[in-house]
Amino acid sequence: MKQLKAKILSNRKVGAGFYKMELASSYLAKASRPGQFVEIRCSRLVDPLLRRPLGVHRIWTRGIDLLYEVTGKGTAILSERRAGEELDVIGPLGNGFDLNLASDTNILVAGGIGVAPLAALAESLGAKEHKKIYALIGAGTKSHIMCDAEFKSMGCDVRLSTDDGSRGYKGRVTEPLVKLLDKCKLETYLPDFRRVTVYACGPTAMLKVVSRIALERGIPCQVSLEERMACGIGVCLGCPVKTKAGPYKMVCKDGPVFNTEELAW
Ligand SMILES: Cc1cc2nc3c(=O)[nH]c(=O)nc-3n(C[C@H](O)[C@H](O)[C@H](O)COP(=O)(O)OP(=O)(O)OC[C@H]3O[C@@H](n4cnc5c(N)ncnc54)[C@H](O)[C@@H]3O)c2cc1C
Ligand code: FES
Protein backbone atom coordinates (compact mmCIF):
# COMPACT_ATOMS: atom_id res chain seq x y z
CA MET A 1 0.00 0.00 0.00
CA LYS A 2 1.29 3.44 -0.98
CA GLN A 3 0.13 7.02 -1.16
CA LEU A 4 0.70 8.14 -4.73
CA LYS A 5 -0.36 10.50 -7.48
CA ALA A 6 -2.03 8.69 -10.35
CA LYS A 7 -2.65 10.40 -13.66
CA ILE A 8 -6.29 10.44 -14.75
CA LEU A 9 -6.40 9.01 -18.28
CA SER A 10 -10.16 9.44 -18.65
CA ASN A 11 -13.21 10.13 -16.50
CA ARG A 12 -16.44 9.72 -18.38
CA LYS A 13 -20.12 9.30 -17.71
CA VAL A 14 -21.18 5.72 -18.47
CA GLY A 15 -24.76 5.74 -17.21
CA ALA A 16 -27.31 7.65 -15.16
CA GLY A 17 -25.08 9.06 -12.42
CA PHE A 18 -22.33 6.49 -13.06
CA TYR A 19 -18.75 7.33 -14.06
CA LYS A 20 -15.73 5.32 -15.09
CA MET A 21 -12.26 6.64 -14.35
CA GLU A 22 -9.09 5.21 -15.87
CA LEU A 23 -5.96 5.75 -13.78
CA ALA A 24 -2.35 5.30 -14.84
CA SER A 25 -0.20 3.64 -12.18
CA SER A 26 2.07 0.70 -12.76
CA TYR A 27 2.28 0.26 -8.98
CA LEU A 28 -1.52 -0.06 -8.56
CA ALA A 29 -1.63 -2.34 -11.60
CA LYS A 30 0.89 -4.73 -10.04
CA ALA A 31 -0.24 -4.50 -6.42
CA SER A 32 -4.05 -4.56 -6.74
CA ARG A 33 -6.17 -7.67 -6.35
CA PRO A 34 -9.91 -8.04 -7.00
CA GLY A 35 -11.95 -6.87 -4.00
CA GLN A 36 -9.37 -4.40 -2.79
CA PHE A 37 -10.09 -0.69 -2.77
CA VAL A 38 -8.38 2.70 -2.90
CA GLU A 39 -8.92 5.81 -0.80
CA ILE A 40 -9.29 8.85 -3.04
CA ARG A 41 -8.81 12.52 -2.24
CA CYS A 42 -11.66 13.68 -4.47
CA SER A 43 -10.86 17.40 -4.46
CA ARG A 44 -7.59 19.31 -4.86
CA LEU A 45 -8.88 21.61 -2.08
CA VAL A 46 -9.27 20.78 1.61
CA ASP A 47 -13.01 20.09 1.46
CA PRO A 48 -14.10 17.31 1.59
CA LEU A 49 -11.33 16.45 4.00
CA LEU A 50 -11.94 12.72 4.22
CA ARG A 51 -10.89 10.45 1.43
CA ARG A 52 -13.59 8.32 -0.23
CA PRO A 53 -13.19 4.56 -0.66
CA LEU A 54 -13.74 3.10 -4.15
CA GLY A 55 -13.29 -0.50 -5.20
CA VAL A 56 -10.82 -1.58 -7.86
CA HIS A 57 -13.08 -2.14 -10.87
CA ARG A 58 -10.57 -3.41 -13.47
CA ILE A 59 -6.84 -4.11 -13.37
CA TRP A 60 -4.76 -3.51 -16.49
CA THR A 61 -1.00 -3.37 -17.12
CA ARG A 62 -1.13 0.46 -17.31
CA GLY A 63 -3.14 0.94 -14.10
CA ILE A 64 -6.63 0.45 -12.71
CA ASP A 65 -10.18 1.58 -13.50
CA LEU A 66 -12.73 2.83 -10.99
CA LEU A 67 -16.49 2.70 -11.51
CA TYR A 68 -18.47 4.98 -9.24
CA GLU A 69 -21.90 6.41 -8.65
CA VAL A 70 -22.35 10.06 -7.73
CA THR A 71 -24.09 9.92 -4.35
CA GLY A 72 -22.83 13.05 -2.58
CA LYS A 73 -20.26 15.80 -2.44
CA GLY A 74 -17.10 13.72 -2.80
CA THR A 75 -18.17 11.70 -5.79
CA ALA A 76 -19.74 14.79 -7.43
CA ILE A 77 -16.36 16.56 -7.22
CA LEU A 78 -14.63 13.44 -8.50
CA SER A 79 -16.93 13.37 -11.54
CA GLU A 80 -15.61 16.81 -12.52
CA ARG A 81 -11.95 15.83 -12.49
CA ARG A 82 -10.43 15.83 -15.95
CA ALA A 83 -8.07 13.63 -17.97
CA GLY A 84 -4.47 14.75 -17.47
CA GLU A 85 -4.96 15.76 -13.82
CA GLU A 86 -3.29 13.85 -11.01
CA LEU A 87 -5.35 12.12 -8.36
CA ASP A 88 -4.10 11.60 -4.81
CA VAL A 89 -4.67 7.90 -4.05
CA ILE A 90 -3.85 5.56 -1.17
CA GLY A 91 -3.97 1.90 -2.03
CA PRO A 92 -4.49 -0.82 -2.68
CA LEU A 93 -6.23 -1.38 0.66
CA GLY A 94 -8.06 -4.28 2.28
CA ASN A 95 -7.87 -8.00 1.74
CA GLY A 96 -9.70 -8.69 -1.53
CA PHE A 97 -11.51 -11.88 -2.54
CA ASP A 98 -9.89 -15.21 -1.71
CA LEU A 99 -9.42 -16.83 -5.11
CA ASN A 100 -8.24 -20.06 -3.49
CA LEU A 101 -11.88 -20.69 -2.60
CA ALA A 102 -12.96 -20.54 -6.26
CA SER A 103 -14.98 -23.52 -7.50
CA ASP A 104 -15.90 -25.00 -10.87
CA THR A 105 -19.01 -22.83 -10.73
CA ASN A 106 -18.73 -19.29 -9.42
CA ILE A 107 -21.75 -17.08 -8.95
CA LEU A 108 -21.20 -13.32 -8.71
CA VAL A 109 -24.14 -11.39 -7.26
CA ALA A 110 -24.16 -7.62 -7.71
CA GLY A 111 -26.60 -5.09 -6.31
CA GLY A 112 -26.42 -1.63 -7.94
CA ILE A 113 -22.92 -0.15 -7.90
CA GLY A 114 -21.80 -3.29 -6.05
CA VAL A 115 -21.07 -4.54 -9.55
CA ALA A 116 -17.86 -2.45 -9.57
CA PRO A 117 -15.37 -4.81 -7.85
CA LEU A 118 -16.94 -7.95 -9.31
CA ALA A 119 -15.66 -7.19 -12.83
CA ALA A 120 -12.04 -7.52 -11.70
CA LEU A 121 -13.01 -10.69 -9.87
CA ALA A 122 -14.66 -12.21 -12.96
CA GLU A 123 -11.53 -11.57 -14.97
CA SER A 124 -9.25 -13.11 -12.35
CA LEU A 125 -11.46 -16.16 -11.99
CA GLY A 126 -10.72 -16.79 -15.62
CA ALA A 127 -14.12 -16.46 -17.25
CA LYS A 128 -12.50 -17.32 -20.57
CA GLU A 129 -10.91 -20.46 -19.20
CA HIS A 130 -12.29 -23.55 -17.55
CA LYS A 131 -14.47 -22.05 -14.85
CA LYS A 132 -18.16 -21.38 -15.22
CA ILE A 133 -19.01 -17.89 -14.06
CA TYR A 134 -22.48 -16.50 -13.63
CA ALA A 135 -22.95 -12.75 -13.12
CA LEU A 136 -26.28 -11.92 -11.54
CA ILE A 137 -26.68 -8.17 -11.83
CA GLY A 138 -29.56 -6.50 -10.02
CA ALA A 139 -30.61 -2.86 -9.83
CA GLY A 140 -33.64 -0.73 -9.11
CA THR A 141 -34.32 0.05 -12.73
CA LYS A 142 -32.76 -0.55 -16.19
CA SER A 143 -30.81 2.72 -16.15
CA HIS A 144 -28.92 1.45 -13.10
CA ILE A 145 -27.81 -1.84 -14.67
CA MET A 146 -24.08 -1.56 -15.32
CA CYS A 147 -21.37 -3.68 -16.92
CA ASP A 148 -23.58 -6.41 -18.41
CA ALA A 149 -21.78 -6.23 -21.78
CA GLU A 150 -18.42 -6.21 -19.99
CA PHE A 151 -19.23 -9.41 -18.09
CA LYS A 152 -20.51 -11.04 -21.30
CA SER A 153 -17.28 -10.16 -23.11
CA MET A 154 -15.40 -11.91 -20.31
CA GLY A 155 -17.37 -15.08 -21.00
CA CYS A 156 -19.76 -14.87 -18.05
CA ASP A 157 -23.32 -16.11 -18.17
CA VAL A 158 -25.13 -12.86 -17.33
CA ARG A 159 -28.58 -12.72 -15.69
CA LEU A 160 -30.21 -9.34 -15.12
CA SER A 161 -32.93 -8.29 -12.72
CA THR A 162 -34.60 -5.01 -11.86
CA ASP A 163 -36.99 -4.15 -9.05
CA ASP A 164 -39.44 -2.53 -11.50
CA GLY A 165 -39.09 -5.17 -14.23
CA SER A 166 -37.80 -2.64 -16.79
CA ARG A 167 -34.98 -5.07 -17.72
CA GLY A 168 -34.52 -8.76 -17.04
CA TYR A 169 -36.27 -10.59 -14.22
CA LYS A 170 -38.72 -8.46 -12.22
CA GLY A 171 -37.73 -8.66 -8.58
CA ARG A 172 -34.74 -8.83 -6.28
CA VAL A 173 -31.47 -10.29 -7.57
CA THR A 174 -31.64 -12.89 -4.78
CA GLU A 175 -34.63 -14.58 -6.46
CA PRO A 176 -32.72 -15.63 -9.63
CA LEU A 177 -29.89 -16.64 -7.28
CA VAL A 178 -32.09 -19.22 -5.55
CA LYS A 179 -33.32 -20.54 -8.92
CA LEU A 180 -29.77 -20.83 -10.23
CA LEU A 181 -28.58 -22.65 -7.11
CA ASP A 182 -31.44 -25.13 -7.43
CA LYS A 183 -30.39 -25.74 -11.04
CA CYS A 184 -26.71 -26.14 -10.07
CA LYS A 185 -27.66 -28.68 -7.42
CA LEU A 186 -29.61 -30.76 -9.94
CA GLU A 187 -26.77 -30.60 -12.48
CA THR A 188 -24.01 -31.72 -10.12
CA TYR A 189 -26.02 -34.70 -8.79
CA LEU A 190 -24.42 -34.01 -5.44
CA PRO A 191 -26.18 -33.85 -2.11
CA ASP A 192 -24.54 -30.53 -1.41
CA PHE A 193 -23.01 -27.59 -3.23
CA ARG A 194 -19.32 -28.38 -2.88
CA ARG A 195 -18.64 -27.19 -6.42
CA VAL A 196 -20.24 -23.76 -6.13
CA THR A 197 -18.90 -20.52 -4.64
CA VAL A 198 -20.88 -17.30 -4.28
CA TYR A 199 -19.38 -13.80 -4.19
CA ALA A 200 -21.51 -10.73 -3.56
CA CYS A 201 -21.25 -6.96 -3.33
CA GLY A 202 -24.08 -4.50 -2.87
CA PRO A 203 -26.34 -2.97 -0.24
CA THR A 204 -26.10 -4.53 3.23
CA ALA A 205 -29.72 -5.74 3.14
CA MET A 206 -29.00 -7.66 -0.09
CA LEU A 207 -25.77 -9.10 1.30
CA LYS A 208 -27.61 -10.40 4.36
CA VAL A 209 -30.12 -12.26 2.17
CA VAL A 210 -27.36 -13.67 -0.06
CA SER A 211 -25.48 -14.80 3.05
CA ARG A 212 -28.54 -16.53 4.47
CA ILE A 213 -29.23 -18.30 1.15
CA ALA A 214 -25.62 -19.53 1.00
CA LEU A 215 -25.42 -20.53 4.66
CA GLU A 216 -28.69 -22.52 4.48
CA ARG A 217 -27.22 -24.55 1.61
CA GLY A 218 -23.68 -24.85 2.99
CA ILE A 219 -22.23 -22.92 0.07
CA PRO A 220 -18.98 -20.94 0.55
CA CYS A 221 -19.82 -17.27 0.19
CA GLN A 222 -17.70 -14.14 0.28
CA VAL A 223 -19.31 -10.73 0.68
CA SER A 224 -17.71 -7.34 0.16
CA LEU A 225 -19.03 -4.85 2.70
CA GLU A 226 -19.42 -1.12 2.12
CA GLU A 227 -19.26 0.57 5.51
CA ARG A 228 -18.69 4.30 5.76
CA MET A 229 -14.97 4.87 6.25
CA ALA A 230 -12.61 7.53 7.49
CA CYS A 231 -8.96 6.45 7.75
CA GLY A 232 -9.25 3.30 5.61
CA ILE A 233 -6.31 1.62 7.35
CA GLY A 234 -7.71 0.32 10.64
CA VAL A 235 -6.66 3.23 12.86
CA CYS A 236 -9.83 5.24 13.61
CA LEU A 237 -12.01 2.18 14.48
CA GLY A 238 -14.77 3.80 12.46
CA CYS A 239 -15.91 0.82 10.36
CA PRO A 240 -16.62 -2.05 12.78
CA VAL A 241 -18.46 -5.21 11.85
CA LYS A 242 -19.48 -7.79 14.43
CA THR A 243 -18.09 -11.29 13.98
CA LYS A 244 -19.18 -14.59 15.47
CA ALA A 245 -15.75 -15.04 17.04
CA GLY A 246 -16.57 -12.16 19.38
CA PRO A 247 -14.55 -9.07 18.73
CA TYR A 248 -15.41 -6.54 16.12
CA LYS A 249 -13.34 -6.48 12.97
CA MET A 250 -12.61 -3.40 10.88
CA VAL A 251 -14.07 -3.50 7.38
CA CYS A 252 -11.20 -1.44 5.94
CA LYS A 253 -8.35 -3.53 7.35
CA ASP A 254 -9.80 -7.01 7.96
CA GLY A 255 -12.16 -6.76 4.96
CA PRO A 256 -13.86 -5.44 2.98
CA VAL A 257 -14.35 -9.07 1.94
CA PHE A 258 -15.55 -11.52 4.60
CA ASN A 259 -16.63 -15.15 4.54
CA THR A 260 -20.27 -15.17 5.54
CA GLU A 261 -19.70 -17.76 8.29
CA GLU A 262 -17.55 -15.18 10.10
CA LEU A 263 -20.18 -12.47 10.33
CA ALA A 264 -22.63 -12.12 13.22
CA TRP A 265 -25.57 -10.97 11.10
C1 LIG B 1 -14.61 -0.71 0.47
C2 LIG B 1 -15.57 0.19 -0.26
C3 LIG B 1 -15.60 0.16 -1.63
C4 LIG B 1 -16.48 0.99 -2.33
N1 LIG B 1 -16.48 0.92 -3.68
C5 LIG B 1 -17.30 1.73 -4.37
C6 LIG B 1 -17.25 1.72 -5.79
O1 LIG B 1 -16.49 0.96 -6.41
N2 LIG B 1 -18.08 2.55 -6.45
C7 LIG B 1 -18.94 3.40 -5.78
O2 LIG B 1 -19.68 4.13 -6.43
N3 LIG B 1 -18.99 3.43 -4.45
C8 LIG B 1 -18.19 2.63 -3.72
N4 LIG B 1 -18.22 2.69 -2.36
C9 LIG B 1 -19.12 3.67 -1.71
C10 LIG B 1 -18.47 5.03 -1.78
O3 LIG B 1 -17.32 5.05 -0.96
C11 LIG B 1 -19.44 6.12 -1.29
O4 LIG B 1 -20.55 6.17 -2.17
C12 LIG B 1 -18.76 7.47 -1.28
O5 LIG B 1 -17.79 7.50 -0.26
C13 LIG B 1 -19.76 8.57 -1.05
O6 LIG B 1 -19.06 9.78 -0.92
P1 LIG B 1 -19.76 11.16 -1.25
O7 LIG B 1 -18.95 12.26 -0.66
O8 LIG B 1 -20.08 11.28 -2.70
O9 LIG B 1 -21.15 11.04 -0.52
P2 LIG B 1 -21.47 11.43 1.01
O10 LIG B 1 -21.95 12.84 1.01
O11 LIG B 1 -20.36 11.06 1.93
O12 LIG B 1 -22.68 10.45 1.20
C14 LIG B 1 -23.78 10.46 0.29
C15 LIG B 1 -24.63 9.23 0.50
O13 LIG B 1 -23.86 8.03 0.27
C16 LIG B 1 -23.93 7.19 1.38
N5 LIG B 1 -22.62 6.58 1.59
C17 LIG B 1 -21.49 7.21 1.93
N6 LIG B 1 -20.49 6.33 2.09
C18 LIG B 1 -21.00 5.12 1.83
C19 LIG B 1 -20.48 3.81 1.85
N7 LIG B 1 -19.22 3.56 2.18
N8 LIG B 1 -21.30 2.80 1.52
C20 LIG B 1 -22.57 3.02 1.22
N9 LIG B 1 -23.14 4.25 1.19
C21 LIG B 1 -22.37 5.27 1.51
C22 LIG B 1 -24.27 8.10 2.55
O14 LIG B 1 -24.92 7.39 3.58
C23 LIG B 1 -25.16 9.10 1.91
O15 LIG B 1 -26.49 8.64 1.83
C24 LIG B 1 -17.36 1.87 -1.64
C25 LIG B 1 -17.32 1.90 -0.25
C26 LIG B 1 -16.45 1.07 0.44
C27 LIG B 1 -16.40 1.12 1.91
S1 FES C 1 -12.06 3.50 8.41
FE1 FES C 1 -10.75 3.81 10.11
S2 FES C 1 -10.70 1.85 11.02
FE2 FES C 1 -11.78 1.52 9.18
PDB file of N, CA, C and O and ligand atoms in Angstrom, residues 229-232 234-239 250 252, ligand 2:
ATOM      1  N   MET A 229     -16.355   4.948   5.775  1.00  0.00           N
ATOM      2  CA  MET A 229     -14.972   4.866   6.254  1.00  0.00           C
ATOM      3  C   MET A 229     -14.350   6.238   6.432  1.00  0.00           C
ATOM      4  O   MET A 229     -14.752   7.186   5.755  1.00  0.00           O
ATOM      5  N   ALA A 230     -13.367   6.285   7.315  1.00  0.00           N
ATOM      6  CA  ALA A 230     -12.606   7.527   7.486  1.00  0.00           C
ATOM      7  C   ALA A 230     -11.149   7.255   7.102  1.00  0.00           C
ATOM      8  O   ALA A 230     -10.719   7.547   5.994  1.00  0.00           O
ATOM      9  N   CYS A 231     -10.393   6.614   8.028  1.00  0.00           N
ATOM     10  CA  CYS A 231      -8.958   6.453   7.753  1.00  0.00           C
ATOM     11  C   CYS A 231      -8.683   5.427   6.651  1.00  0.00           C
ATOM     12  O   CYS A 231      -7.757   5.582   5.867  1.00  0.00           O
ATOM     13  N   GLY A 232      -9.445   4.338   6.633  1.00  0.00           N
ATOM     14  CA  GLY A 232      -9.253   3.303   5.611  1.00  0.00           C
ATOM     15  C   GLY A 232      -8.131   2.332   5.914  1.00  0.00           C
ATOM     16  O   GLY A 232      -7.880   1.417   5.126  1.00  0.00           O
ATOM     17  N   GLY A 234      -7.565   1.014   9.358  1.00  0.00           N
ATOM     18  CA  GLY A 234      -7.713   0.323  10.641  1.00  0.00           C
ATOM     19  C   GLY A 234      -7.330   1.124  11.861  1.00  0.00           C
ATOM     20  O   GLY A 234      -7.217   0.564  12.957  1.00  0.00           O
ATOM     21  N   VAL A 235      -7.139   2.418  11.731  1.00  0.00           N
ATOM     22  CA  VAL A 235      -6.661   3.227  12.859  1.00  0.00           C
ATOM     23  C   VAL A 235      -7.804   3.895  13.633  1.00  0.00           C
ATOM     24  O   VAL A 235      -7.815   3.905  14.863  1.00  0.00           O
ATOM     25  N   CYS A 236      -8.799   4.427  12.930  1.00  0.00           N
ATOM     26  CA  CYS A 236      -9.830   5.239  13.608  1.00  0.00           C
ATOM     27  C   CYS A 236     -10.936   4.390  14.238  1.00  0.00           C
ATOM     28  O   CYS A 236     -11.749   4.894  14.996  1.00  0.00           O
ATOM     29  N   LEU A 237     -10.984   3.114  13.970  1.00  0.00           N
ATOM     30  CA  LEU A 237     -12.006   2.182  14.479  1.00  0.00           C
ATOM     31  C   LEU A 237     -13.416   2.608  14.061  1.00  0.00           C
ATOM     32  O   LEU A 237     -14.387   2.364  14.774  1.00  0.00           O
ATOM     33  N   GLY A 238     -13.500   3.236  12.905  1.00  0.00           N
ATOM     34  CA  GLY A 238     -14.772   3.802  12.458  1.00  0.00           C
ATOM     35  C   GLY A 238     -15.609   2.892  11.573  1.00  0.00           C
ATOM     36  O   GLY A 238     -16.694   3.291  11.125  1.00  0.00           O
ATOM     37  N   CYS A 239     -15.145   1.665  11.300  1.00  0.00           N
ATOM     38  CA  CYS A 239     -15.905   0.819  10.362  1.00  0.00           C
ATOM     39  C   CYS A 239     -16.053  -0.599  10.914  1.00  0.00           C
ATOM     40  O   CYS A 239     -15.715  -1.569  10.235  1.00  0.00           O
ATOM     41  N   MET A 250     -12.501  -4.644  11.638  1.00  0.00           N
ATOM     42  CA  MET A 250     -12.610  -3.400  10.881  1.00  0.00           C
ATOM     43  C   MET A 250     -12.765  -3.740   9.396  1.00  0.00           C
ATOM     44  O   MET A 250     -11.930  -4.479   8.839  1.00  0.00           O
ATOM     45  N   CYS A 252     -12.271  -1.936   6.824  1.00  0.00           N
ATOM     46  CA  CYS A 252     -11.204  -1.444   5.941  1.00  0.00           C
ATOM     47  C   CYS A 252      -9.961  -2.317   6.002  1.00  0.00           C
ATOM     48  O   CYS A 252      -9.314  -2.541   4.982  1.00  0.00           O
TER      49      CYS A 252
HETATM   50  S1  FES B   2     -12.065   3.495   8.413  1.00  0.00           S
HETATM   51 FE1  FES B   2     -10.754   3.810  10.112  1.00  0.00          FE
HETATM   52  S2  FES B   2     -10.703   1.847  11.019  1.00  0.00           S
HETATM   53 FE2  FES B   2     -11.783   1.522   9.175  1.00  0.00          FE
END
